Coordinates of C-alpha atoms in Angstrom, one line a residue:
Chain A
X112 CA 0.0 0.0 0.0
X113 CA 1.4 3.4 -0.9
X114 CA 0.6 5.8 1.9
X115 CA 0.9 8.9 -0.3
X116 CA -2.2 7.9 -2.3
X117 CA -4.4 7.7 0.7
X118 CA -5.3 10.8 2.5
X119 CA -6.9 8.9 5.3
X120 CA -4.8 6.0 6.6
X121 CA -6.8 2.8 7.0
X122 CA -6.6 1.9 10.7
X123 CA -8.2 -1.5 10.4
X124 CA -5.9 -4.4 11.2
X125 CA -5.3 -7.7 9.3
X126 CA -4.8 -6.6 5.7
X127 CA -1.5 -8.4 5.3
X128 CA -2.7 -11.6 7.0
X129 CA -6.1 -11.8 5.2
X130 CA -4.6 -10.9 1.8
X131 CA -1.9 -13.4 2.2
X132 CA -4.4 -16.2 3.1
X133 CA -6.7 -15.2 0.3
X134 CA -3.9 -15.3 -2.3
X135 CA -2.5 -18.6 -1.0
X136 CA -5.9 -20.3 -0.9
X137 CA -7.0 -18.9 -4.3
X138 CA -3.7 -20.4 -5.7
X139 CA -4.2 -23.8 -4.2
X140 CA -7.8 -24.3 -5.0
X141 CA -8.2 -22.4 -8.3
X142 CA -5.1 -21.1 -10.0
X143 CA -2.7 -24.1 -9.7
X144 CA -5.3 -26.7 -10.8
X145 CA -6.2 -24.5 -13.8
X146 CA -2.5 -24.1 -14.6
X147 CA -2.2 -27.9 -14.7
X148 CA -4.6 -27.9 -17.6
X149 CA -2.5 -25.5 -19.7
X150 CA 0.7 -27.4 -18.6
X151 CA -0.8 -30.7 -19.8
X152 CA -1.8 -29.1 -23.1
X153 CA 1.6 -27.5 -23.6
X154 CA 3.1 -31.0 -23.8
X155 CA 1.4 -31.3 -27.2
X156 CA 3.0 -29.9 -30.3
X157 CA 0.9 -27.5 -32.4
X158 CA 0.3 -30.1 -35.0
X159 CA -0.9 -32.6 -32.4
X160 CA -3.1 -29.9 -30.8
X161 CA -4.8 -29.0 -34.1
X162 CA -5.0 -32.7 -35.0
X163 CA -7.1 -33.3 -31.9
X164 CA -9.2 -30.1 -32.2
X165 CA -9.6 -30.6 -36.0
X166 CA -10.7 -34.2 -35.9
X167 CA -14.3 -34.7 -37.1
X168 CA -15.6 -36.0 -33.8
X169 CA -14.1 -33.1 -31.8
X170 CA -15.3 -30.5 -34.3
X171 CA -18.8 -31.9 -34.3
X172 CA -18.9 -31.9 -30.5
X173 CA -17.7 -28.3 -30.3
X174 CA -20.1 -27.1 -33.0
X175 CA -23.0 -28.9 -31.3
X176 CA -22.2 -27.4 -27.9
X177 CA -21.6 -23.8 -29.1
X178 CA -24.3 -23.9 -31.8
X179 CA -27.1 -25.2 -29.6
X180 CA -26.0 -23.0 -26.6
X181 CA -26.3 -20.0 -28.8
X182 CA -29.7 -21.0 -30.1
X183 CA -30.9 -21.7 -26.5
X184 CA -29.5 -18.3 -25.3
X185 CA -31.6 -16.7 -28.1
X186 CA -34.7 -18.4 -26.9
X187 CA -33.9 -17.5 -23.3
X188 CA -33.3 -13.9 -24.4
X189 CA -36.8 -13.7 -26.0
X190 CA -38.7 -15.7 -23.5
X191 CA -36.8 -14.2 -20.6
X192 CA -38.0 -10.7 -21.7
X193 CA -41.6 -11.9 -22.0
X194 CA -41.3 -13.5 -18.5
X195 CA -39.8 -10.4 -17.0
X196 CA -42.4 -8.1 -18.6
X197 CA -45.2 -10.3 -17.2
X198 CA -43.7 -10.5 -13.8
X199 CA -42.8 -6.8 -13.4
X200 CA -45.5 -5.0 -15.3
X201 CA -48.6 -7.2 -14.9
X202 CA -50.5 -8.9 -12.1
X203 CA -51.9 -12.3 -12.5
X204 CA -52.8 -15.3 -10.3
X205 CA -49.8 -17.0 -8.7
X206 CA -47.5 -14.3 -9.9
X207 CA -45.3 -14.5 -6.8
X208 CA -45.0 -18.3 -7.1
X209 CA -43.9 -18.0 -10.8
X210 CA -41.4 -15.3 -9.8
X211 CA -39.9 -17.5 -7.0
X212 CA -39.8 -20.6 -9.2
X213 CA -37.6 -18.9 -11.9
X214 CA -34.6 -19.7 -9.8
X215 CA -35.2 -23.4 -9.7
X216 CA -32.6 -24.2 -12.5
X217 CA -30.0 -22.6 -10.3
X218 CA -31.0 -24.7 -7.2
X219 CA -32.0 -28.0 -8.8
X220 CA -29.0 -30.4 -9.2
X221 CA -28.3 -30.9 -12.9
X222 CA -28.6 -34.6 -12.7
X223 CA -32.1 -34.3 -11.3
X224 CA -33.0 -31.9 -14.1
X225 CA -31.5 -34.3 -16.6
X226 CA -33.6 -37.3 -15.6
X227 CA -36.7 -35.2 -15.1
X228 CA -36.5 -33.6 -18.6
X229 CA -35.8 -37.0 -20.1
X230 CA -38.8 -38.6 -18.5
X231 CA -41.0 -35.6 -19.5
X232 CA -39.9 -35.5 -23.2
X233 CA -39.4 -39.3 -23.7
X234 CA -41.7 -40.9 -26.2
X235 CA -44.1 -42.0 -23.4
X236 CA -43.6 -38.9 -21.3
X237 CA -46.3 -36.3 -20.5
X238 CA -45.0 -34.0 -23.2
X239 CA -43.1 -36.5 -25.3
X240 CA -46.2 -38.5 -26.2
X241 CA -48.2 -35.6 -27.7
X242 CA -45.1 -34.3 -29.5
X243 CA -44.4 -37.8 -30.9
X244 CA -48.0 -37.9 -32.1
X245 CA -47.3 -34.9 -34.4
X246 CA -43.9 -36.4 -35.4
X247 CA -41.5 -34.5 -33.2
X248 CA -38.9 -36.5 -31.3
X249 CA -37.2 -34.6 -28.5
X250 CA -35.5 -37.0 -26.2
X251 CA -32.3 -38.7 -27.5
X252 CA -31.9 -36.1 -30.4
X253 CA -30.1 -32.8 -30.6
X254 CA -33.5 -31.2 -29.9
X255 CA -33.4 -32.7 -26.4
X256 CA -30.0 -31.0 -25.8
X257 CA -31.6 -27.8 -26.9
X258 CA -34.5 -28.2 -24.4
X259 CA -32.0 -29.0 -21.5
X260 CA -29.9 -25.9 -22.4
X261 CA -33.1 -23.7 -22.4
X262 CA -34.0 -25.0 -19.0
X263 CA -30.6 -24.3 -17.5
X264 CA -30.4 -20.8 -18.9
X265 CA -33.9 -19.5 -17.8
X266 CA -32.8 -17.6 -14.7
X267 CA -30.0 -15.6 -16.3
X268 CA -31.9 -13.2 -18.5
X269 CA -34.8 -13.0 -16.1
X270 CA -32.7 -12.2 -13.0
X271 CA -30.4 -9.7 -14.7
X272 CA -33.2 -7.7 -16.4
X273 CA -35.9 -7.9 -13.7
X274 CA -34.3 -5.4 -11.2
X275 CA -33.5 -3.0 -14.0
X276 CA -37.0 -2.9 -15.4
X277 CA -38.5 -2.6 -11.9
X278 CA -36.3 0.4 -11.2
X279 CA -37.1 2.1 -14.5
X280 CA -39.0 5.2 -13.6
X281 CA -42.5 5.4 -15.1
X282 CA -42.1 9.2 -15.3
X283 CA -39.6 8.8 -18.2
X284 CA -42.3 6.9 -20.1
X285 CA -44.9 9.5 -19.3
X286 CA -42.5 12.3 -20.4
X287 CA -42.1 10.5 -23.8
X288 CA -45.8 10.2 -24.2
X289 CA -46.4 13.8 -23.4
X290 CA -44.0 14.6 -26.1
X291 CA -46.2 12.6 -28.5
X292 CA -44.6 9.2 -28.5
X293 CA -46.8 6.1 -29.1
X294 CA -46.6 3.0 -26.9
X295 CA -44.5 1.3 -29.6
X296 CA -42.1 4.2 -29.7
X297 CA -41.8 4.3 -25.9
X298 CA -40.9 0.6 -25.8
X299 CA -38.4 0.6 -28.7
X300 CA -36.9 4.0 -28.0
X301 CA -37.0 4.4 -24.3
X302 CA -37.4 1.1 -22.5
X303 CA -35.4 -1.3 -24.6
X304 CA -32.3 0.9 -24.8
X305 CA -32.3 1.2 -21.0
X306 CA -32.6 -2.6 -20.6
X307 CA -30.1 -3.5 -23.4
X308 CA -27.0 -3.9 -21.2
X309 CA -28.8 -6.1 -18.7
X310 CA -30.4 -8.1 -21.6
X311 CA -27.0 -8.6 -23.3
X312 CA -25.4 -9.6 -20.0
X313 CA -28.1 -12.2 -19.3
X314 CA -27.8 -13.5 -22.8
X315 CA -24.0 -13.9 -22.5
X316 CA -24.3 -15.6 -19.1
X317 CA -27.0 -18.0 -20.4
X318 CA -24.8 -18.8 -23.4
X319 CA -21.7 -19.4 -21.3
X320 CA -23.6 -21.7 -18.9
X321 CA -25.1 -23.7 -21.7
X322 CA -21.8 -24.3 -23.5
X323 CA -20.3 -26.0 -20.5
X324 CA -23.4 -27.8 -19.3
X325 CA -23.1 -31.5 -18.7
X326 CA -25.5 -33.0 -16.1
X327 CA -28.8 -31.9 -17.4
X328 CA -27.8 -32.6 -21.0
X329 CA -26.3 -36.1 -21.1
X330 CA -29.5 -38.0 -20.1
X331 CA -31.7 -36.5 -22.8
X332 CA -29.0 -36.2 -25.5
X333 CA -28.7 -39.7 -26.9
X334 CA -24.9 -39.1 -27.0
X335 CA -24.3 -40.4 -30.5
X336 CA -20.8 -39.4 -31.8
X337 CA -20.9 -36.7 -34.4
X338 CA -24.7 -36.3 -34.0
X339 CA -25.7 -35.6 -30.3
X340 CA -22.4 -35.8 -28.4
X341 CA -21.6 -32.5 -26.6
X342 CA -18.0 -31.3 -26.0
X343 CA -18.0 -31.9 -22.2
X344 CA -19.1 -35.5 -22.7
X345 CA -16.3 -36.0 -25.2
X346 CA -13.9 -34.8 -22.5
X347 CA -15.3 -37.4 -20.1
X348 CA -15.0 -40.1 -22.8
X349 CA -11.3 -39.2 -23.6
X350 CA -10.5 -39.2 -19.9
X351 CA -12.0 -42.7 -19.5
X352 CA -9.9 -43.8 -22.4
X353 CA -6.8 -42.3 -20.6
X354 CA -6.3 -39.9 -23.5
X355 CA -5.6 -37.1 -21.0
X356 CA -3.9 -34.8 -23.6
X357 CA -6.9 -35.0 -25.9
X358 CA -9.3 -34.2 -23.0
X359 CA -7.0 -31.2 -22.0
X360 CA -6.9 -29.8 -25.5
X361 CA -10.7 -29.8 -25.9
X362 CA -11.0 -28.3 -22.4
X363 CA -8.5 -25.5 -23.3
X364 CA -10.6 -24.5 -26.3
X365 CA -13.8 -24.4 -24.3
X366 CA -12.1 -22.4 -21.4
X367 CA -10.6 -19.8 -23.7
X368 CA -14.0 -19.2 -25.4
X369 CA -15.7 -18.9 -21.9
X370 CA -13.1 -16.4 -20.8
X371 CA -13.7 -14.4 -23.9
X372 CA -17.4 -14.4 -23.1
X373 CA -16.7 -13.2 -19.5
X374 CA -14.4 -10.5 -20.9
X375 CA -17.2 -9.4 -23.3
X376 CA -19.7 -9.2 -20.4
X377 CA -17.3 -7.0 -18.4
X378 CA -17.0 -4.7 -21.4
X379 CA -20.8 -4.5 -21.8
X380 CA -21.1 -3.6 -18.1
X381 CA -18.3 -1.0 -18.2
X382 CA -19.8 0.5 -21.4
X383 CA -23.3 0.8 -19.9
X384 CA -21.8 2.3 -16.7
X385 CA -19.9 5.0 -18.6
X386 CA -23.0 5.6 -20.8
X387 CA -25.2 6.0 -17.8
X388 CA -22.8 8.4 -16.2
X389 CA -22.4 10.5 -19.3
X390 CA -26.1 11.2 -19.3
Chain W
X231 CA -63.3 8.6 -12.7
X232 CA -62.5 5.2 -14.1
X233 CA -61.1 4.7 -17.5
X234 CA -63.3 1.7 -18.3
X235 CA -66.6 3.5 -17.6
X236 CA -66.0 6.9 -19.1
X237 CA -63.3 6.7 -21.7
X238 CA -64.8 9.5 -23.8
X239 CA -64.9 11.9 -21.0
X240 CA -61.1 12.0 -20.8
X241 CA -59.3 14.7 -22.7
X242 CA -57.5 13.2 -25.7
X243 CA -54.0 13.8 -24.3
X244 CA -54.8 12.0 -21.0
X245 CA -56.3 9.1 -23.0
X246 CA -53.3 8.8 -25.1
X247 CA -51.2 8.9 -22.0
X248 CA -53.1 6.0 -20.4
X249 CA -52.9 4.0 -23.7
X250 CA -49.2 4.6 -24.0
X251 CA -48.4 3.5 -20.4
X252 CA -49.6 0.0 -20.9
X253 CA -50.4 -2.5 -23.6
X254 CA -53.9 -3.4 -25.1
X255 CA -55.6 -6.1 -23.1
X256 CA -55.1 -8.7 -25.8
X257 CA -51.3 -8.1 -25.8
X258 CA -51.3 -8.3 -22.0
X259 CA -53.1 -11.7 -22.0
X260 CA -50.8 -13.0 -24.7
X261 CA -47.6 -12.0 -22.8
X262 CA -48.9 -13.5 -19.5
X263 CA -50.0 -16.6 -21.3
X264 CA -46.6 -17.1 -23.0
X265 CA -44.7 -16.5 -19.7
X266 CA -46.9 -18.9 -17.7
X267 CA -46.8 -21.6 -20.4
X268 CA -43.0 -21.3 -20.7
X269 CA -42.4 -21.5 -16.9
X270 CA -44.9 -24.4 -16.6
X271 CA -43.4 -26.5 -19.4
X272 CA -39.8 -25.9 -18.4
X273 CA -39.9 -25.7 -14.6
X274 CA -43.1 -26.9 -13.0
X275 CA -43.6 -30.0 -15.1
X276 CA -40.0 -31.3 -14.7
X277 CA -40.3 -30.8 -10.9
X278 CA -43.7 -32.7 -10.9
X279 CA -42.2 -35.5 -12.9
X280 CA -39.5 -36.1 -10.3
X281 CA -42.1 -36.6 -7.5
X282 CA -44.5 -38.5 -9.6
X283 CA -41.7 -40.8 -10.7
X284 CA -40.5 -41.3 -7.1
X285 CA -44.0 -42.2 -5.9
X286 CA -45.1 -44.2 -9.0
X287 CA -45.2 -47.5 -7.0
X288 CA -46.4 -46.1 -3.7
X289 CA -44.9 -44.6 -0.6
X290 CA -43.6 -48.0 0.7
X291 CA -41.4 -48.6 -2.4
X292 CA -40.3 -45.0 -2.2
X293 CA -39.1 -45.3 1.4
X294 CA -37.6 -48.7 0.8
X295 CA -35.5 -47.3 -2.1
X296 CA -34.2 -44.6 0.3
X297 CA -33.4 -47.1 2.9
X298 CA -31.1 -49.1 0.6
X299 CA -27.5 -49.3 1.9
X300 CA -26.3 -47.7 -1.3
X301 CA -28.7 -44.8 -1.0
X302 CA -27.7 -44.3 2.7
X303 CA -24.0 -44.3 1.9
X304 CA -24.6 -41.8 -0.9
X305 CA -26.5 -39.5 1.4
X306 CA -23.8 -39.7 4.1
X307 CA -21.0 -39.0 1.5
X308 CA -23.0 -36.0 0.1
X309 CA -23.4 -34.5 3.5
X310 CA -19.8 -35.1 4.4
X311 CA -18.5 -33.5 1.2
X312 CA -20.9 -30.5 1.4
X313 CA -19.8 -30.0 5.1
X314 CA -16.1 -29.9 4.0
X315 CA -16.5 -27.6 1.1
X316 CA -19.0 -25.2 2.7
X317 CA -16.7 -25.0 5.8
X318 CA -13.6 -24.2 3.7
X319 CA -15.4 -21.7 1.5
X320 CA -17.1 -20.1 4.5
X321 CA -13.7 -19.4 6.2
X322 CA -12.1 -18.3 2.9
X323 CA -15.1 -16.1 1.9
X324 CA -15.0 -14.2 5.1
X325 CA -11.2 -13.7 5.1
X326 CA -11.2 -12.7 1.4
X327 CA -14.1 -10.3 1.9
X328 CA -12.3 -8.6 4.8
X329 CA -9.2 -8.1 2.7
X330 CA -11.1 -6.9 -0.4
X331 CA -13.9 -4.9 1.0
X332 CA -12.2 -3.1 3.9
X333 CA -9.0 -2.0 2.1
X334 CA -8.0 -0.2 -1.1
X335 CA -5.3 -1.7 -3.2
X336 CA -4.3 -2.1 -6.9
X337 CA -5.6 -5.1 -8.8
X338 CA -8.8 -5.4 -6.7
X339 CA -11.0 -6.0 -9.8
X340 CA -8.6 -8.6 -11.1
X341 CA -8.7 -10.4 -7.7
X342 CA -12.5 -10.5 -7.7
X343 CA -12.5 -11.8 -11.3
X344 CA -10.1 -14.6 -10.3
X345 CA -12.3 -15.5 -7.3
X346 CA -15.3 -15.7 -9.7
X347 CA -13.4 -17.8 -12.2
X348 CA -14.8 -21.2 -11.2
X349 CA -18.4 -20.0 -12.1
X350 CA -17.3 -19.7 -15.8
X351 CA -15.6 -23.1 -15.9
X352 CA -17.6 -26.1 -17.2
X353 CA -18.2 -28.6 -14.4
X354 CA -16.5 -31.4 -16.4
X355 CA -13.4 -29.2 -16.8
X356 CA -13.5 -28.5 -13.0
X357 CA -13.1 -32.2 -12.4
X358 CA -10.6 -32.7 -15.2
X359 CA -8.1 -30.2 -13.8
X360 CA -7.8 -32.2 -10.6
X361 CA -7.4 -35.5 -12.5
X362 CA -4.6 -33.8 -14.5
X363 CA -3.0 -32.6 -11.2
X364 CA -3.4 -35.7 -9.0
X365 CA -4.4 -38.6 -11.3
X366 CA -2.1 -41.5 -12.1
X367 CA -0.8 -39.7 -15.2
X368 CA -1.0 -36.3 -13.6
X369 CA 1.6 -33.8 -12.6
X370 CA 1.8 -34.9 -9.0
X371 CA 0.4 -38.5 -9.7
X372 CA 3.7 -40.5 -9.4
X373 CA 4.8 -38.7 -6.2
X374 CA 1.4 -39.3 -4.6
X375 CA 1.5 -43.0 -5.6
X376 CA 5.0 -43.3 -4.1
X377 CA 3.7 -42.0 -0.8
X378 CA 0.5 -44.0 -1.0
X379 CA -1.8 -41.0 -1.0
X380 CA -5.0 -41.3 -3.0
X381 CA -6.9 -38.2 -4.0
X382 CA -8.6 -39.0 -7.3
X383 CA -11.3 -41.7 -7.2
X384 CA -11.5 -41.1 -3.5
X385 CA -13.2 -38.7 -1.0
X386 CA -10.4 -36.0 -1.0
X387 CA -10.8 -35.6 -4.8
X388 CA -14.6 -35.3 -4.6
X389 CA -14.2 -32.7 -1.8
X390 CA -11.6 -30.7 -3.8
X391 CA -13.6 -30.6 -7.0
X392 CA -16.7 -29.6 -5.0
X393 CA -14.7 -26.9 -3.2
X394 CA -13.5 -25.5 -6.6
X395 CA -17.0 -25.4 -8.0
X396 CA -18.5 -23.6 -5.0
X397 CA -15.4 -21.4 -4.4
X398 CA -17.0 -18.0 -5.2
X399 CA -20.4 -18.3 -3.4
X400 CA -19.7 -16.9 0.1
X401 CA -17.0 -14.4 -1.0
X402 CA -19.1 -12.8 -3.8
X403 CA -22.0 -12.4 -1.5
X404 CA -19.9 -10.7 1.3
X405 CA -17.7 -8.4 -0.8
X406 CA -20.4 -6.0 -2.0
X407 CA -22.2 -6.2 1.3
X408 CA -19.1 -5.3 3.3
X409 CA -18.1 -2.6 0.8
X410 CA -21.5 -0.9 1.2
X411 CA -21.2 -1.0 5.0
X412 CA -17.9 0.7 5.0
X413 CA -15.4 0.8 7.8
X414 CA -16.8 3.5 10.2
X415 CA -18.2 1.1 12.8
X416 CA -15.0 -1.0 12.9
X417 CA -12.9 2.2 13.3
X418 CA -15.1 3.4 16.2
X419 CA -14.7 0.0 18.0
X420 CA -10.9 0.1 17.5
X421 CA -10.6 3.7 18.7
X422 CA -12.5 2.6 21.8
X423 CA -9.8 0.1 22.5
X424 CA -11.3 -3.1 21.1
X425 CA -8.8 -5.6 19.6
X426 CA -9.0 -6.5 15.9
X427 CA -10.5 -9.9 16.5
X428 CA -13.0 -8.6 19.0
X429 CA -14.0 -5.9 16.6
X430 CA -14.5 -8.5 13.9
X431 CA -16.6 -10.8 16.1
X432 CA -18.6 -8.1 17.9
X433 CA -19.1 -5.5 15.1
X434 CA -18.4 -6.9 11.6
X435 CA -19.9 -10.4 12.0
X436 CA -23.3 -9.3 13.4
X437 CA -23.5 -6.9 10.4
X438 CA -22.8 -9.5 7.8
X439 CA -24.6 -12.5 9.3
X440 CA -27.5 -12.6 6.9
X441 CA -25.0 -12.3 4.0
X442 CA -23.0 -15.2 5.4
X443 CA -26.1 -17.4 5.8
X444 CA -27.2 -16.5 2.2
X445 CA -23.8 -17.4 0.8
X446 CA -23.7 -20.7 2.8
X447 CA -27.2 -21.6 1.7
X448 CA -26.3 -21.2 -2.0
X449 CA -22.9 -22.8 -1.5
X450 CA -24.5 -25.8 0.2
X451 CA -27.2 -26.3 -2.5
X452 CA -24.5 -26.4 -5.2
X453 CA -22.1 -28.6 -3.2
X454 CA -24.8 -31.2 -2.6
X455 CA -26.0 -31.2 -6.1
X456 CA -22.8 -31.0 -8.1
X457 CA -22.7 -33.6 -10.8
X458 CA -20.2 -33.0 -13.6
X459 CA -17.1 -32.2 -11.6
X460 CA -17.7 -35.0 -9.1
X461 CA -18.5 -37.5 -11.8
X462 CA -15.1 -37.0 -13.3
X463 CA -13.1 -37.4 -10.1
X464 CA -15.3 -40.0 -8.3
X465 CA -14.5 -43.3 -10.1
X466 CA -18.0 -44.4 -9.3
X467 CA -17.0 -47.0 -6.6
X468 CA -20.4 -48.4 -5.4
X469 CA -21.1 -47.6 -1.8
X470 CA -17.8 -45.7 -1.5
X471 CA -17.5 -42.7 -3.8
X472 CA -21.0 -42.2 -5.1
X473 CA -22.7 -39.0 -4.0
X474 CA -26.5 -38.6 -4.4
X475 CA -26.4 -37.0 -7.9
X476 CA -24.1 -39.8 -9.1
X477 CA -26.4 -42.5 -7.6
X478 CA -29.3 -40.9 -9.5
X479 CA -27.4 -41.4 -12.7
X480 CA -26.3 -45.0 -11.9
X481 CA -29.8 -46.1 -10.9
X482 CA -31.3 -44.4 -13.9
X483 CA -28.9 -46.2 -16.3
X484 CA -29.9 -49.5 -14.7
X485 CA -33.6 -48.8 -15.4
X486 CA -34.3 -48.6 -11.6
X487 CA -36.5 -45.6 -12.3
X488 CA -38.3 -45.5 -8.9
X489 CA -35.1 -45.7 -6.9
X490 CA -33.4 -43.1 -9.1
X491 CA -36.3 -40.7 -8.8
X492 CA -36.6 -41.4 -5.1
X493 CA -33.0 -40.1 -4.6
X494 CA -33.6 -37.3 -7.1
X495 CA -36.7 -36.3 -5.1
X496 CA -34.6 -35.7 -2.0
X497 CA -32.3 -33.4 -4.0
X498 CA -35.4 -31.7 -5.5
X499 CA -36.7 -31.1 -2.0
X500 CA -33.4 -29.6 -1.0
X501 CA -33.7 -27.3 -4.0
X502 CA -37.2 -26.2 -3.0
X503 CA -36.2 -25.6 0.7
X504 CA -33.2 -23.6 -0.6
X505 CA -35.4 -21.4 -2.7
X506 CA -37.8 -20.8 0.2
X507 CA -35.0 -19.9 2.6
X508 CA -33.4 -17.8 0.0
X509 CA -36.5 -15.7 -0.4
X510 CA -36.8 -15.4 3.3
X511 CA -33.1 -14.3 3.7
X512 CA -33.4 -11.7 0.9
X513 CA -35.6 -9.6 3.1
X514 CA -33.1 -9.7 5.9
X515 CA -30.3 -9.0 3.5
X516 CA -32.0 -5.9 2.2
X517 CA -32.1 -4.8 5.9
X518 CA -28.3 -5.2 6.3
X519 CA -27.8 -3.3 3.0
X520 CA -29.9 -0.3 4.2
X521 CA -28.0 -0.5 7.5
X522 CA -25.8 2.6 8.0
X523 CA -27.6 4.7 5.3

């Protein structure tokens, strides 16, 4: 700590001790294990690395995980906005119950979600049977993966946008109306721009979660190589074959992309903060 | 004067204003209908399926499934692992929050980002890193084998992977809370002659207790329910290294659906209890936020 920067000296004790413990513990539990992943991958030559990543099975798995996660995040973006709008702006029976239950995908263990969604959407399931009657197969197809990824992403958009919409002052909308704006203009020109940073953050969080999701997906997926095998499952398969380097290489690609998403989220939030302050 | 009975009596500007503040009734009904259908299909029905599957052959079969030795040992292991990781993360979370929230230093944002890191790592990768570190072919594997220490495919590996996955929960709850509360009360206590530890236990801890409980609650729910990371490091040794989520998978793959859903129903109950307590704690937490303002 440089004393010159601080006008008021902090008199609280324990900074050195608690900071030391924090850094040590963070290193042992998080940083060193993560470093082991990159260490293992660095044993591969570039040709070997791209050989693993470029193989048909790996590429299919990565495409499936990222593609379906993106599609599921789009659905969560749209449905999340509809849910938030209904919860914040309207009143309807059991509204508080629906509001509370939105967090269930956070709290419910993923394996439980996996077996439940599979039972629900299997050919004899409550929803699977009527869907099968009109020729739509969900369980054990890529569509099943899509359903599980939607489930797991529901809370992200809702919970990031909900407080922002609730805090939005109704006077701004009234001011827009008194200046002659129609409802459509108020929504597209006043409300949506205010919600956009939260909407994008929720979208990115839902996407990042769905990309790495394992438990809720593998039961309903079918897990056919090149068709319905997600990247995290391929990592598990490579591990069980003792092909550690292969597993590590796939993991590195997924991690780097996740970090880029987190970086993007931080940029969105910083951008919205500076924009809000410049107003 | 109600809008419904006397719409024409309103001056045009006021009517336009009322129209522009909300949507036509048809749109409202459509939006509520879509929201309710979506949440019912994706959240209520899966939850209902778990309990209906568990009780499909009656309460006797349900209870018998939970009394199986395998189920009992899975429950015991799950509670043990959760106790270890929640304990570790509770102590870490409070220590880290003290250092980060009560002092100013360079690189604070980076440190918070690093603590949050486990949230953005796929569960499978969270398990994989410990296999790469401690497994037979791992960095420390040969040394551990020479000293007859087993971490992977044993309880320590499961506890480590669970601790990694739940690492941020307590800290990320306490850091903003303690930042908002500032340092004035602690400074007052110290200036009155209280020791550092006494100040922490008598002043800081009472202020953050709801935040601590909130973090512990979420941390525990995730620790008991973690599947991907634990699945990679567990080795699935029956009666020894299977937690409840792993047992759900094993029983399901053996077509023992009632037994699988019975164990799953316990975890679903845990999730519901967690949500109820979470809602209750949020009120108290708002109270500690407003504290001091």
